[in-house]
mmCIF file of C-alpha atoms in Angstrom:
data_model
loop_
_atom_site.group_PDB
_atom_site.id
_atom_site.type_symbol
_atom_site.label_atom_id
_atom_site.label_comp_id
_atom_site.label_asym_id
_atom_site.label_seq_id
_atom_site.Cartn_x
_atom_site.Cartn_y
_atom_site.Cartn_z
ATOM 1 C CA MET A 161 36.484 24.367 -12.401
ATOM 2 C CA PRO A 162 36.466 20.539 -12.831
ATOM 3 C CA MET A 163 33.065 18.959 -12.435
ATOM 4 C CA PRO A 164 32.287 15.431 -11.171
ATOM 5 C CA ALA A 165 30.750 12.967 -13.600
ATOM 6 C CA PRO A 166 27.009 12.295 -13.092
ATOM 7 C CA VAL A 167 26.207 9.271 -10.916
ATOM 8 C CA ILE A 168 23.449 8.105 -13.250
ATOM 9 C CA ASP A 169 24.151 7.838 -16.959
ATOM 10 C CA PRO A 170 22.057 10.560 -18.656
ATOM 11 C CA ALA A 171 21.046 7.953 -21.255
ATOM 12 C CA LEU A 172 19.070 6.151 -18.533
ATOM 13 C CA LEU A 173 16.902 9.243 -18.022
ATOM 14 C CA ALA A 174 15.388 9.215 -21.510
ATOM 15 C CA THR A 175 11.930 8.438 -20.095
ATOM 16 C CA PHE A 176 12.124 11.270 -17.528
ATOM 17 C CA ASP A 177 11.305 14.963 -17.682
ATOM 18 C CA VAL A 178 14.762 16.473 -17.077
ATOM 19 C CA VAL A 179 15.734 19.923 -15.786
ATOM 20 C CA ARG A 180 19.415 20.939 -15.733
ATOM 21 C CA ALA A 181 21.065 24.096 -14.407
ATOM 22 C CA ARG A 182 24.580 25.324 -15.262
ATOM 23 C CA HIS A 183 24.496 28.388 -13.026
ATOM 24 C CA SER A 184 22.295 30.088 -10.473
ATOM 25 C CA GLU A 185 19.496 32.010 -12.105
ATOM 26 C CA ASP A 186 20.034 35.298 -10.323
ATOM 27 C CA LEU A 187 22.434 37.065 -7.987
ATOM 28 C CA SER A 188 20.845 35.460 -4.932
ATOM 29 C CA GLY A 189 22.347 32.129 -5.964
ATOM 30 C CA THR A 190 18.945 30.444 -6.293
ATOM 31 C CA PHE A 191 17.015 28.536 -8.926
ATOM 32 C CA ARG A 192 13.488 27.168 -8.775
ATOM 33 C CA VAL A 193 11.760 24.052 -10.085
ATOM 34 C CA THR A 194 8.000 23.467 -10.092
ATOM 35 C CA GLU A 195 6.951 20.027 -8.850
ATOM 36 C CA ARG A 196 6.102 17.711 -11.730
ATOM 37 C CA ALA A 197 3.353 15.848 -9.857
ATOM 38 C CA PRO A 198 -0.114 16.291 -11.414
ATOM 39 C CA ARG A 199 -2.169 19.222 -10.101
ATOM 40 C CA SER A 200 0.650 20.408 -7.837
ATOM 41 C CA SER A 201 1.354 24.058 -7.035
ATOM 42 C CA ARG A 202 4.518 23.353 -5.078
ATOM 43 C CA THR A 203 7.808 24.963 -6.072
ATOM 44 C CA TYR A 204 11.232 23.858 -4.869
ATOM 45 C CA THR A 205 13.770 26.622 -4.346
ATOM 46 C CA TYR A 206 17.464 25.683 -4.300
ATOM 47 C CA GLN A 207 20.215 27.996 -3.088
ATOM 48 C CA LEU A 208 23.960 27.344 -3.310
ATOM 49 C CA GLN A 209 25.502 27.530 0.149
ATOM 50 C CA ASP A 210 28.818 28.970 -1.106
ATOM 51 C CA ARG A 211 28.208 32.600 -2.080
ATOM 52 C CA ALA A 212 31.403 32.608 -4.142
ATOM 53 C CA LEU A 213 29.684 30.318 -6.642
ATOM 54 C CA TRP A 214 26.657 32.514 -7.188
ATOM 55 C CA ARG A 215 28.010 34.475 -10.159
ATOM 56 C CA LEU A 216 29.887 31.660 -11.839
ATOM 57 C CA ARG A 217 28.770 29.908 -14.993
ATOM 58 C CA PHE A 218 29.760 26.280 -15.605
ATOM 59 C CA GLU A 219 30.226 24.209 -18.753
ATOM 60 C CA GLN A 220 28.526 21.174 -17.186
ATOM 61 C CA PRO A 221 25.239 21.153 -15.217
ATOM 62 C CA ILE A 222 25.685 21.768 -11.496
ATOM 63 C CA PHE A 223 22.157 20.538 -10.771
ATOM 64 C CA THR A 224 19.964 17.902 -12.423
ATOM 65 C CA LEU A 225 16.400 16.926 -11.609
ATOM 66 C CA ALA A 226 14.726 14.133 -13.608
ATOM 67 C CA THR A 227 11.086 13.306 -12.854
ATOM 68 C CA ARG A 228 8.569 10.779 -14.122
ATOM 69 C CA SER A 229 4.995 10.131 -12.960
ATOM 70 C CA VAL A 230 3.237 6.840 -13.743
ATOM 71 C CA GLY A 231 0.011 5.739 -12.073
ATOM 72 C CA SER A 232 0.023 6.983 -8.481
ATOM 73 C CA ILE A 233 3.849 6.915 -8.145
ATOM 74 C CA VAL A 234 6.243 9.761 -8.893
ATOM 75 C CA ALA A 235 9.944 8.914 -9.232
ATOM 76 C CA SER A 236 12.796 11.399 -9.448
ATOM 77 C CA TYR A 237 16.581 11.474 -9.636
ATOM 78 C CA ALA A 238 18.486 14.558 -8.458
ATOM 79 C CA ASP A 239 22.132 15.499 -8.197
ATOM 80 C CA SER A 240 23.857 18.603 -6.888
ATOM 81 C CA SER A 241 27.539 19.289 -7.532
ATOM 82 C CA PHE A 242 27.775 21.813 -4.707
ATOM 83 C CA ALA A 243 26.298 22.062 -1.220
ATOM 84 C CA THR A 244 22.761 23.369 -1.616
ATOM 85 C CA ASN A 245 19.829 24.360 0.585
ATOM 86 C CA GLY A 246 16.360 23.345 -0.556
ATOM 87 C CA PHE A 247 13.005 24.882 0.392
ATOM 88 C CA VAL A 248 9.403 24.098 -0.549
ATOM 89 C CA ASP A 249 6.859 26.774 -1.373
ATOM 90 C CA GLY A 250 3.162 26.447 -2.168
ATOM 91 C CA ASP A 251 0.398 24.259 -0.787
ATOM 92 C CA ASP A 252 0.679 21.494 1.798
ATOM 93 C CA GLY A 253 2.054 18.382 0.221
ATOM 94 C CA GLY A 254 -0.221 15.531 -0.822
ATOM 95 C CA LEU A 255 2.764 13.212 -1.220
ATOM 96 C CA PHE A 256 5.205 11.332 0.986
ATOM 97 C CA CYS A 257 8.756 11.300 -0.353
ATOM 98 C CA PHE A 258 11.185 8.418 0.283
ATOM 99 C CA THR A 259 14.759 9.548 -0.353
ATOM 100 C CA THR A 260 17.680 7.203 -1.004
ATOM 101 C CA MET A 261 21.232 8.553 -1.213
ATOM 102 C CA LEU A 262 23.523 7.500 -4.052
ATOM 103 C CA THR A 263 26.397 9.763 -3.029
ATOM 104 C CA GLY A 264 26.841 12.342 -0.284
ATOM 105 C CA HIS A 265 24.292 13.054 2.418
ATOM 106 C CA THR A 266 21.122 15.117 2.892
ATOM 107 C CA THR A 267 19.748 16.577 6.123
ATOM 108 C CA LEU A 268 16.081 17.362 6.666
ATOM 109 C CA GLU A 269 15.284 20.165 9.133
ATOM 110 C CA ARG A 270 11.669 20.378 10.234
ATOM 111 C CA LYS A 271 9.872 21.588 13.370
ATOM 112 C CA GLY A 272 13.162 22.228 15.167
ATOM 113 C CA LYS A 273 14.479 18.706 14.535
ATOM 114 C CA SER A 274 16.916 17.320 11.993
ATOM 115 C CA ALA A 275 17.415 13.917 10.353
ATOM 116 C CA THR A 276 20.135 12.873 7.919
ATOM 117 C CA ALA A 277 20.120 10.446 5.009
ATOM 118 C CA THR A 278 23.357 8.591 4.224
ATOM 119 C CA SER A 279 24.343 5.455 2.345
ATOM 120 C CA ARG A 280 22.897 3.395 5.229
ATOM 121 C CA SER A 281 19.776 5.419 5.969
ATOM 122 C CA GLY A 282 17.058 7.184 4.027
ATOM 123 C CA LEU A 283 14.517 9.897 4.671
ATOM 124 C CA VAL A 284 10.747 9.950 4.544
ATOM 125 C CA TRP A 285 9.248 13.420 4.456
ATOM 126 C CA ARG A 286 6.218 15.278 3.230
ATOM 127 C CA PRO A 287 7.145 18.136 0.881
ATOM 128 C CA ALA A 288 5.391 21.159 2.351
ATOM 129 C CA PRO A 289 6.277 24.672 3.494
ATOM 130 C CA GLY A 290 8.190 24.880 6.769
ATOM 131 C CA GLY A 291 10.998 22.405 6.122
ATOM 132 C CA ARG A 292 14.504 22.695 4.716
ATOM 133 C CA LEU A 293 16.867 20.248 3.020
ATOM 134 C CA LEU A 294 20.644 20.645 3.351
ATOM 135 C CA MET A 295 22.447 18.783 0.571
ATOM 136 C CA SER A 296 26.183 18.082 0.657
ATOM 137 C CA ASN A 297 28.729 18.543 -2.120
ATOM 138 C CA ASP A 298 28.672 15.823 -4.810
ATOM 139 C CA ASN A 299 25.162 14.850 -3.764
ATOM 140 C CA ALA A 300 23.021 12.390 -5.740
ATOM 141 C CA ARG A 301 19.741 10.896 -4.608
ATOM 142 C CA THR A 302 16.578 9.172 -5.771
ATOM 143 C CA ASN A 303 13.097 10.035 -4.564
ATOM 144 C CA ILE A 304 9.970 7.905 -4.755
ATOM 145 C CA PHE A 305 6.724 9.726 -3.981
ATOM 146 C CA PHE A 306 3.476 8.070 -2.860
ATOM 147 C CA LYS A 307 0.137 9.782 -2.442
ATOM 148 C CA VAL A 308 -0.712 10.475 1.191
ATOM 149 C CA ALA A 309 -4.323 9.458 0.508
ATOM 150 C CA ASP A 310 -3.227 6.078 -0.902
ATOM 151 C CA LEU A 311 -1.052 5.191 2.097
ATOM 152 C CA GLU A 312 -3.690 6.331 4.580
ATOM 153 C CA SER A 313 -6.343 4.303 2.760
ATOM 154 C CA ALA A 314 -4.100 1.208 2.845
ATOM 155 C CA LEU A 315 -3.491 1.760 6.569
ATOM 156 C CA GLU A 316 -7.231 2.018 7.264
ATOM 157 C CA HIS A 317 -7.682 -1.248 5.425
ATOM 158 C CA MET A 318 -5.007 -2.920 7.570
ATOM 159 C CA LEU A 319 -6.517 -1.592 10.801
ATOM 160 C CA ASP A 320 -10.097 -2.099 9.605
ATOM 161 C CA GLU A 321 -11.072 1.298 11.004
ATOM 162 C CA PRO A 322 -10.808 4.992 10.063
ATOM 163 C CA LEU A 323 -7.686 6.929 11.036
ATOM 164 C CA HIS A 324 -8.172 9.335 13.936
ATOM 165 C CA GLU A 325 -5.195 11.516 12.982
ATOM 166 C CA PRO A 326 -3.082 11.974 9.829
ATOM 167 C CA LEU A 327 -0.340 9.447 9.114
ATOM 168 C CA ASP A 328 3.032 10.816 10.253
ATOM 169 C CA PHE A 329 6.359 9.023 9.727
ATOM 170 C CA GLU A 330 9.562 9.147 11.730
ATOM 171 C CA PRO A 331 11.924 10.789 9.223
ATOM 172 C CA VAL A 332 14.906 8.382 9.359
ATOM 173 C CA LEU A 333 14.717 5.040 7.533
ATOM 174 C CA ASP A 334 17.185 2.276 8.399
ATOM 175 C CA TRP A 335 18.121 0.559 5.142
ATOM 176 C CA THR A 336 20.313 -2.115 6.742
ATOM 177 C CA THR A 337 17.900 -4.522 8.463
ATOM 178 C CA GLY A 338 14.419 -6.005 8.439
ATOM 179 C CA LEU A 339 11.686 -4.694 6.190
ATOM 180 C CA GLY A 340 13.609 -1.441 5.764
ATOM 181 C CA PHE A 341 16.233 -3.405 3.840
ATOM 182 C CA SER A 342 13.471 -4.948 1.713
ATOM 183 C CA LEU A 343 11.834 -1.569 1.137
ATOM 184 C CA LYS A 344 15.056 -0.015 -0.157
ATOM 185 C CA HIS A 345 15.504 -2.808 -2.698
ATOM 186 C CA GLN A 346 11.936 -2.331 -3.914
ATOM 187 C CA LEU A 347 12.454 1.442 -4.231
ATOM 188 C CA ASP A 348 15.641 0.775 -6.236
ATOM 189 C CA PHE A 349 13.607 -1.583 -8.427
ATOM 190 C CA VAL A 350 11.038 1.172 -9.051
ATOM 191 C CA MET A 351 13.778 3.540 -10.241
ATOM 192 C CA GLN A 352 15.094 0.884 -12.616
ATOM 193 C CA GLU A 353 11.615 0.209 -13.999
ATOM 194 C CA PHE A 354 10.887 3.921 -14.451
ATOM 195 C CA GLN A 355 13.945 4.072 -16.721
ATOM 196 C CA ARG A 356 12.134 1.712 -19.143
ATOM 197 C CA ASP A 357 9.096 2.085 -21.377
ATOM 198 C CA ASP A 358 8.317 -1.616 -21.718
ATOM 199 C CA GLY A 359 8.388 -2.847 -18.109
ATOM 200 C CA VAL A 360 6.081 -2.472 -15.132
ATOM 201 C CA THR A 361 5.256 1.110 -16.080
ATOM 202 C CA SER A 362 3.623 -0.132 -19.293
ATOM 203 C CA SER A 363 1.249 -2.490 -17.444
ATOM 204 C CA PRO A 364 -1.394 -0.865 -15.216
ATOM 205 C CA VAL A 365 -2.163 -4.228 -13.593
ATOM 206 C CA ALA A 366 1.488 -4.943 -12.756
ATOM 207 C CA LEU A 367 1.999 -1.385 -11.541
ATOM 208 C CA ALA A 368 -1.053 -1.612 -9.265
ATOM 209 C CA SER A 369 0.269 -4.845 -7.733
ATOM 210 C CA LEU A 370 3.694 -3.282 -7.209
ATOM 211 C CA THR A 371 2.091 -0.223 -5.603
ATOM 212 C CA ASP A 372 0.151 -2.435 -3.167
ATOM 213 C CA LEU A 373 3.367 -4.261 -2.220
ATOM 214 C CA LEU A 374 5.212 -0.994 -1.674
ATOM 215 C CA ALA A 375 2.391 0.405 0.461
ATOM 216 C CA SER A 376 2.490 -2.709 2.655
ATOM 217 C CA LEU A 377 6.285 -2.519 3.043
ATOM 218 C CA VAL A 378 6.133 1.201 3.778
ATOM 219 C CA LEU A 379 3.508 0.800 6.505
ATOM 220 C CA ARG A 380 4.981 -2.318 8.090
ATOM 221 C CA GLY A 381 8.681 -1.575 7.599
ATOM 222 C CA THR A 382 8.893 2.040 8.778
ATOM 223 C CA ALA A 383 8.147 3.830 12.048
ATOM 224 C CA HIS A 384 5.066 6.050 12.186
ATOM 225 C CA ASN A 385 2.349 7.134 14.606
ATOM 226 C CA TYR A 386 0.300 3.966 13.950
ATOM 227 C CA THR A 387 3.158 1.455 14.238
ATOM 228 C CA ASP A 388 2.142 0.114 17.677
ATOM 229 C CA ARG A 389 -1.509 -0.296 16.723
ATOM 230 C CA LEU A 390 -0.533 -1.993 13.505
ATOM 231 C CA ALA A 391 1.739 -4.389 15.407
ATOM 232 C CA ASN A 392 -1.102 -5.243 17.787
ATOM 233 C CA THR A 393 -3.297 -6.176 14.844
ATOM 234 C CA ALA A 394 -0.603 -8.244 13.088
ATOM 235 C CA GLY A 395 -2.302 -11.385 11.855
ATOM 236 C CA SER A 396 -5.787 -10.254 12.860
ATOM 237 C CA ALA A 397 -5.603 -7.443 10.302
ATOM 238 C CA VAL A 398 -5.131 -9.985 7.563
ATOM 239 C CA SER A 399 -7.949 -12.123 8.969
ATOM 240 C CA VAL A 400 -10.303 -9.216 8.315
ATOM 241 C CA TYR A 401 -10.431 -10.550 4.754
ATOM 242 C CA VAL A 402 -11.631 -13.904 6.098
ATOM 243 C CA ARG A 403 -14.276 -12.329 8.300
ATOM 244 C CA ARG A 404 -15.631 -10.152 5.517
ATOM 245 C CA ALA A 405 -15.647 -13.076 3.105
ATOM 246 C CA GLU A 406 -17.494 -15.365 5.511
ATOM 247 C CA ASP A 407 -20.037 -12.648 6.349
ATOM 248 C CA PHE A 408 -20.711 -12.310 2.628
ATOM 249 C CA MET A 409 -20.997 -16.082 2.190
ATOM 250 C CA ARG A 410 -23.573 -16.338 4.987
ATOM 251 C CA ALA A 411 -25.579 -13.378 3.703
ATOM 252 C CA GLN A 412 -25.580 -14.594 0.095
ATOM 253 C CA GLY A 413 -25.485 -18.363 0.646
ATOM 254 C CA ALA A 414 -28.727 -18.947 -1.217
ATOM 255 C CA GLN A 415 -27.500 -16.950 -4.229
ATOM 256 C CA PRO A 416 -25.060 -17.898 -7.013
ATOM 257 C CA ILE A 417 -21.598 -16.860 -5.766
ATOM 258 C CA ARG A 418 -18.312 -16.684 -7.654
ATOM 259 C CA MET A 419 -14.972 -16.392 -5.892
ATOM 260 C CA ALA A 420 -14.427 -13.031 -7.575
ATOM 261 C CA ASP A 421 -17.597 -11.804 -5.814
ATOM 262 C CA VAL A 422 -16.308 -13.063 -2.458
ATOM 263 C CA ALA A 423 -12.909 -11.434 -2.986
ATOM 264 C CA ALA A 424 -14.551 -8.128 -3.916
ATOM 265 C CA ALA A 425 -16.665 -8.246 -0.747
ATOM 266 C CA ALA A 426 -13.546 -9.011 1.315
ATOM 267 C CA GLY A 427 -11.608 -6.182 -0.315
ATOM 268 C CA CYS A 428 -8.757 -8.221 -1.780
ATOM 269 C CA SER A 429 -7.770 -10.239 -4.831
ATOM 270 C CA VAL A 430 -8.815 -13.856 -5.383
ATOM 271 C CA ARG A 431 -5.176 -14.868 -4.937
ATOM 272 C CA THR A 432 -4.936 -13.089 -1.572
ATOM 273 C CA LEU A 433 -8.288 -14.543 -0.533
ATOM 274 C CA THR A 434 -7.018 -18.055 -1.241
ATOM 275 C CA ALA A 435 -3.820 -17.394 0.708
ATOM 276 C CA VAL A 436 -5.502 -16.017 3.842
ATOM 277 C CA PHE A 437 -8.104 -18.810 3.917
ATOM 278 C CA LYS A 438 -5.314 -21.359 3.663
ATOM 279 C CA HIS A 439 -3.490 -19.617 6.534
ATOM 280 C CA PHE A 440 -6.440 -18.974 8.875
ATOM 281 C CA ARG A 441 -8.871 -21.747 7.941
ATOM 282 C CA GLY A 442 -6.556 -24.402 6.522
ATOM 283 C CA ASP A 443 -8.856 -24.737 3.534
ATOM 284 C CA THR A 444 -9.882 -23.076 0.288
ATOM 285 C CA PRO A 445 -12.575 -20.371 0.084
ATOM 286 C CA LEU A 446 -14.697 -22.741 -2.033
ATOM 287 C CA ALA A 447 -14.547 -25.452 0.641
ATOM 288 C CA VAL A 448 -15.507 -22.907 3.316
ATOM 289 C CA LEU A 449 -18.430 -21.725 1.167
ATOM 290 C CA HIS A 450 -19.570 -25.349 0.901
ATOM 291 C CA ALA A 451 -19.461 -25.654 4.701
ATOM 292 C CA VAL A 452 -21.299 -22.342 5.171
ATOM 293 C CA ARG A 453 -24.086 -23.512 2.895
ATOM 294 C CA LEU A 454 -24.361 -26.773 4.842
ATOM 295 C CA ASP A 455 -24.650 -24.715 8.035
ATOM 296 C CA LEU A 456 -27.416 -22.598 6.494
ATOM 297 C CA ALA A 457 -29.317 -25.674 5.353
ATOM 298 C CA HIS A 458 -28.879 -27.258 8.791
ATOM 299 C CA ALA A 459 -30.222 -24.101 10.465
ATOM 300 C CA ASP A 460 -33.336 -24.135 8.254
ATOM 301 C CA LEU A 461 -34.020 -27.769 9.105
ATOM 302 C CA VAL A 462 -33.197 -27.554 12.838
ATOM 303 C CA LEU A 463 -35.297 -24.448 13.411
ATOM 304 C CA GLY A 464 -38.141 -25.734 11.312
ATOM 305 C CA THR A 465 -38.213 -22.454 9.418
ATOM 306 C CA CYS A 466 -38.847 -24.187 6.125
ATOM 307 C CA ASP A 467 -41.851 -26.455 5.566
ATOM 308 C CA ALA A 468 -40.543 -27.644 2.205
ATOM 309 C CA ALA A 469 -39.006 -31.035 1.546
ATOM 310 C CA VAL A 470 -35.352 -31.709 2.280
ATOM 311 C CA ALA A 471 -34.622 -31.727 -1.462
ATOM 312 C CA THR A 472 -35.986 -28.196 -1.731
ATOM 313 C CA VAL A 473 -33.771 -26.988 1.103
ATOM 314 C CA ALA A 474 -30.796 -28.631 -0.569
ATOM 315 C CA ARG A 475 -31.494 -26.887 -3.869
ATOM 316 C CA ARG A 476 -31.976 -23.580 -2.089
ATOM 317 C CA TYR A 477 -28.315 -23.664 -1.055
ATOM 318 C CA GLY A 478 -26.930 -25.020 -4.309
ATOM 319 C CA PHE A 479 -26.875 -28.780 -3.564
ATOM 320 C CA THR A 480 -28.409 -30.359 -6.661
ATOM 321 C CA ASN A 481 -27.426 -33.947 -5.858
ATOM 322 C CA THR A 482 -29.488 -34.988 -2.826
ATOM 323 C CA ALA A 483 -27.396 -38.097 -2.155
ATOM 324 C CA ARG A 484 -24.160 -36.098 -1.982
ATOM 325 C CA PHE A 485 -25.895 -33.441 0.090
ATOM 326 C CA ALA A 486 -27.084 -36.083 2.560
ATOM 327 C CA ALA A 487 -23.595 -37.610 2.816
ATOM 328 C CA ALA A 488 -21.901 -34.238 3.387
ATOM 329 C CA PHE A 489 -24.613 -33.212 5.858
ATOM 330 C CA ARG A 490 -24.234 -36.396 7.889
ATOM 331 C CA SER A 491 -20.434 -36.112 7.877
ATOM 332 C CA ARG A 492 -20.658 -32.575 9.279
ATOM 333 C CA PHE A 493 -23.561 -32.912 11.740
ATOM 334 C CA GLY A 494 -23.781 -36.645 12.549
ATOM 335 C CA LYS A 495 -27.350 -36.966 11.273
ATOM 336 C CA THR A 496 -28.980 -37.037 7.867
ATOM 337 C CA PRO A 497 -31.050 -34.077 6.670
ATOM 338 C CA THR A 498 -34.202 -36.187 6.918
ATOM 339 C CA GLU A 499 -33.490 -37.131 10.550
ATOM 340 C CA THR A 500 -32.805 -33.497 11.397
ATOM 341 C CA ALA A 501 -36.057 -32.350 9.777
ATOM 342 C CA ARG A 502 -38.027 -35.137 11.481
ATOM 343 C CA ASN A 503 -36.629 -34.225 14.914
ATOM 344 C CA ALA A 504 -37.484 -30.574 14.330
ATOM 345 C CA SER A 505 -40.989 -31.506 13.235
ATOM 346 C CA SER A 506 -41.565 -33.621 16.361
ATOM 347 C CA ARG A 507 -40.491 -30.767 18.583
ATOM 348 C CA MET A 508 -42.910 -28.437 16.893
ATOM 349 C CA LYS A 509 -45.960 -30.702 17.201
ATOM 350 C CA PRO A 510 -48.428 -29.667 19.957
ATOM 351 C CA GLY A 511 -48.529 -32.116 22.845
ATOM 352 C CA PRO A 512 -51.544 -33.116 24.961
ATOM 353 C CA GLY A 513 -50.897 -30.270 27.346
ATOM 354 C CA GLY A 514 -50.733 -27.446 24.812
ATOM 355 C CA PRO A 515 -48.190 -25.876 22.420
ATOM 356 C CA ALA A 516 -45.025 -27.701 21.526
ATOM 357 C CA LYS A 517 -41.926 -27.164 23.607
ATOM 358 C CA ASP A 518 -38.307 -27.756 22.863
ATOM 359 C CA ARG A 519 -37.635 -30.844 24.923
#
């Protein structure tokens, strides 16, 4: 029987763990593959739909599964020459799978509903018992797996609150428009990089950045049970970084602070911190820290909480040049530090009738 040529050149799978089958393993027409993800007990069972093929042996593979795991991402390529049913056995899945079709189509049946992946649409599903995949003849597909825990953690970060129920995606992904279009191109890029040893997969830092980008695209570009809440926090979710950073600046204003410390407190990179401050504050984090320290110095002087000289207050908040401190202070508050301290002192002095009052 003539066999179709593989969609992906086998030479491109040199970095993958490859399983090939030339016939069904027993008279039931089934063969099984254990999931290659670390610490997984899941097994995928594949059964040829055409019973006439069960006893045949072929010169070329009728099924190929190539898998590679790097960092927290698992990538796989699979092709099936003949229509095949797929089942998952074992524990509940700790991964979300994003399926892209190269040829043919695949239908996911789960909880009495079905969804189909084609050249224009993909599937997102969680490999776990209770679902079934129906794969067409001449079927080839790529799968990118992300840890459920990683995506849920990223979503909590976006919402700035714990999740009240597990993340659950709508199964069909539209590859033709919006962020879905962008997501597909990034998933294709991952497959290309996983075919290499000297690209993103060889750099933990680059891979971590790519994973963060993919998580953001996945959560913002696909439909799931938190989509509406995420849309309502669009913009404000990013400003959480600003709020956390400014809270840290106020709490630690009298201490030596580096931007890396501020970014760590905000929960983002220094680059992201700079970007969100530019967007929400129109200034750099360093300039905002300067303003926060002026505010703290002003509060000490206005409230009369510090009996020390103005120069001491200035040094407390990192202003070593008293002339520059005075100029910046006056520009921000309209009075010099000395005038502010003097006014506070006069308010605190007891008058003829008793204790001082704020007049």
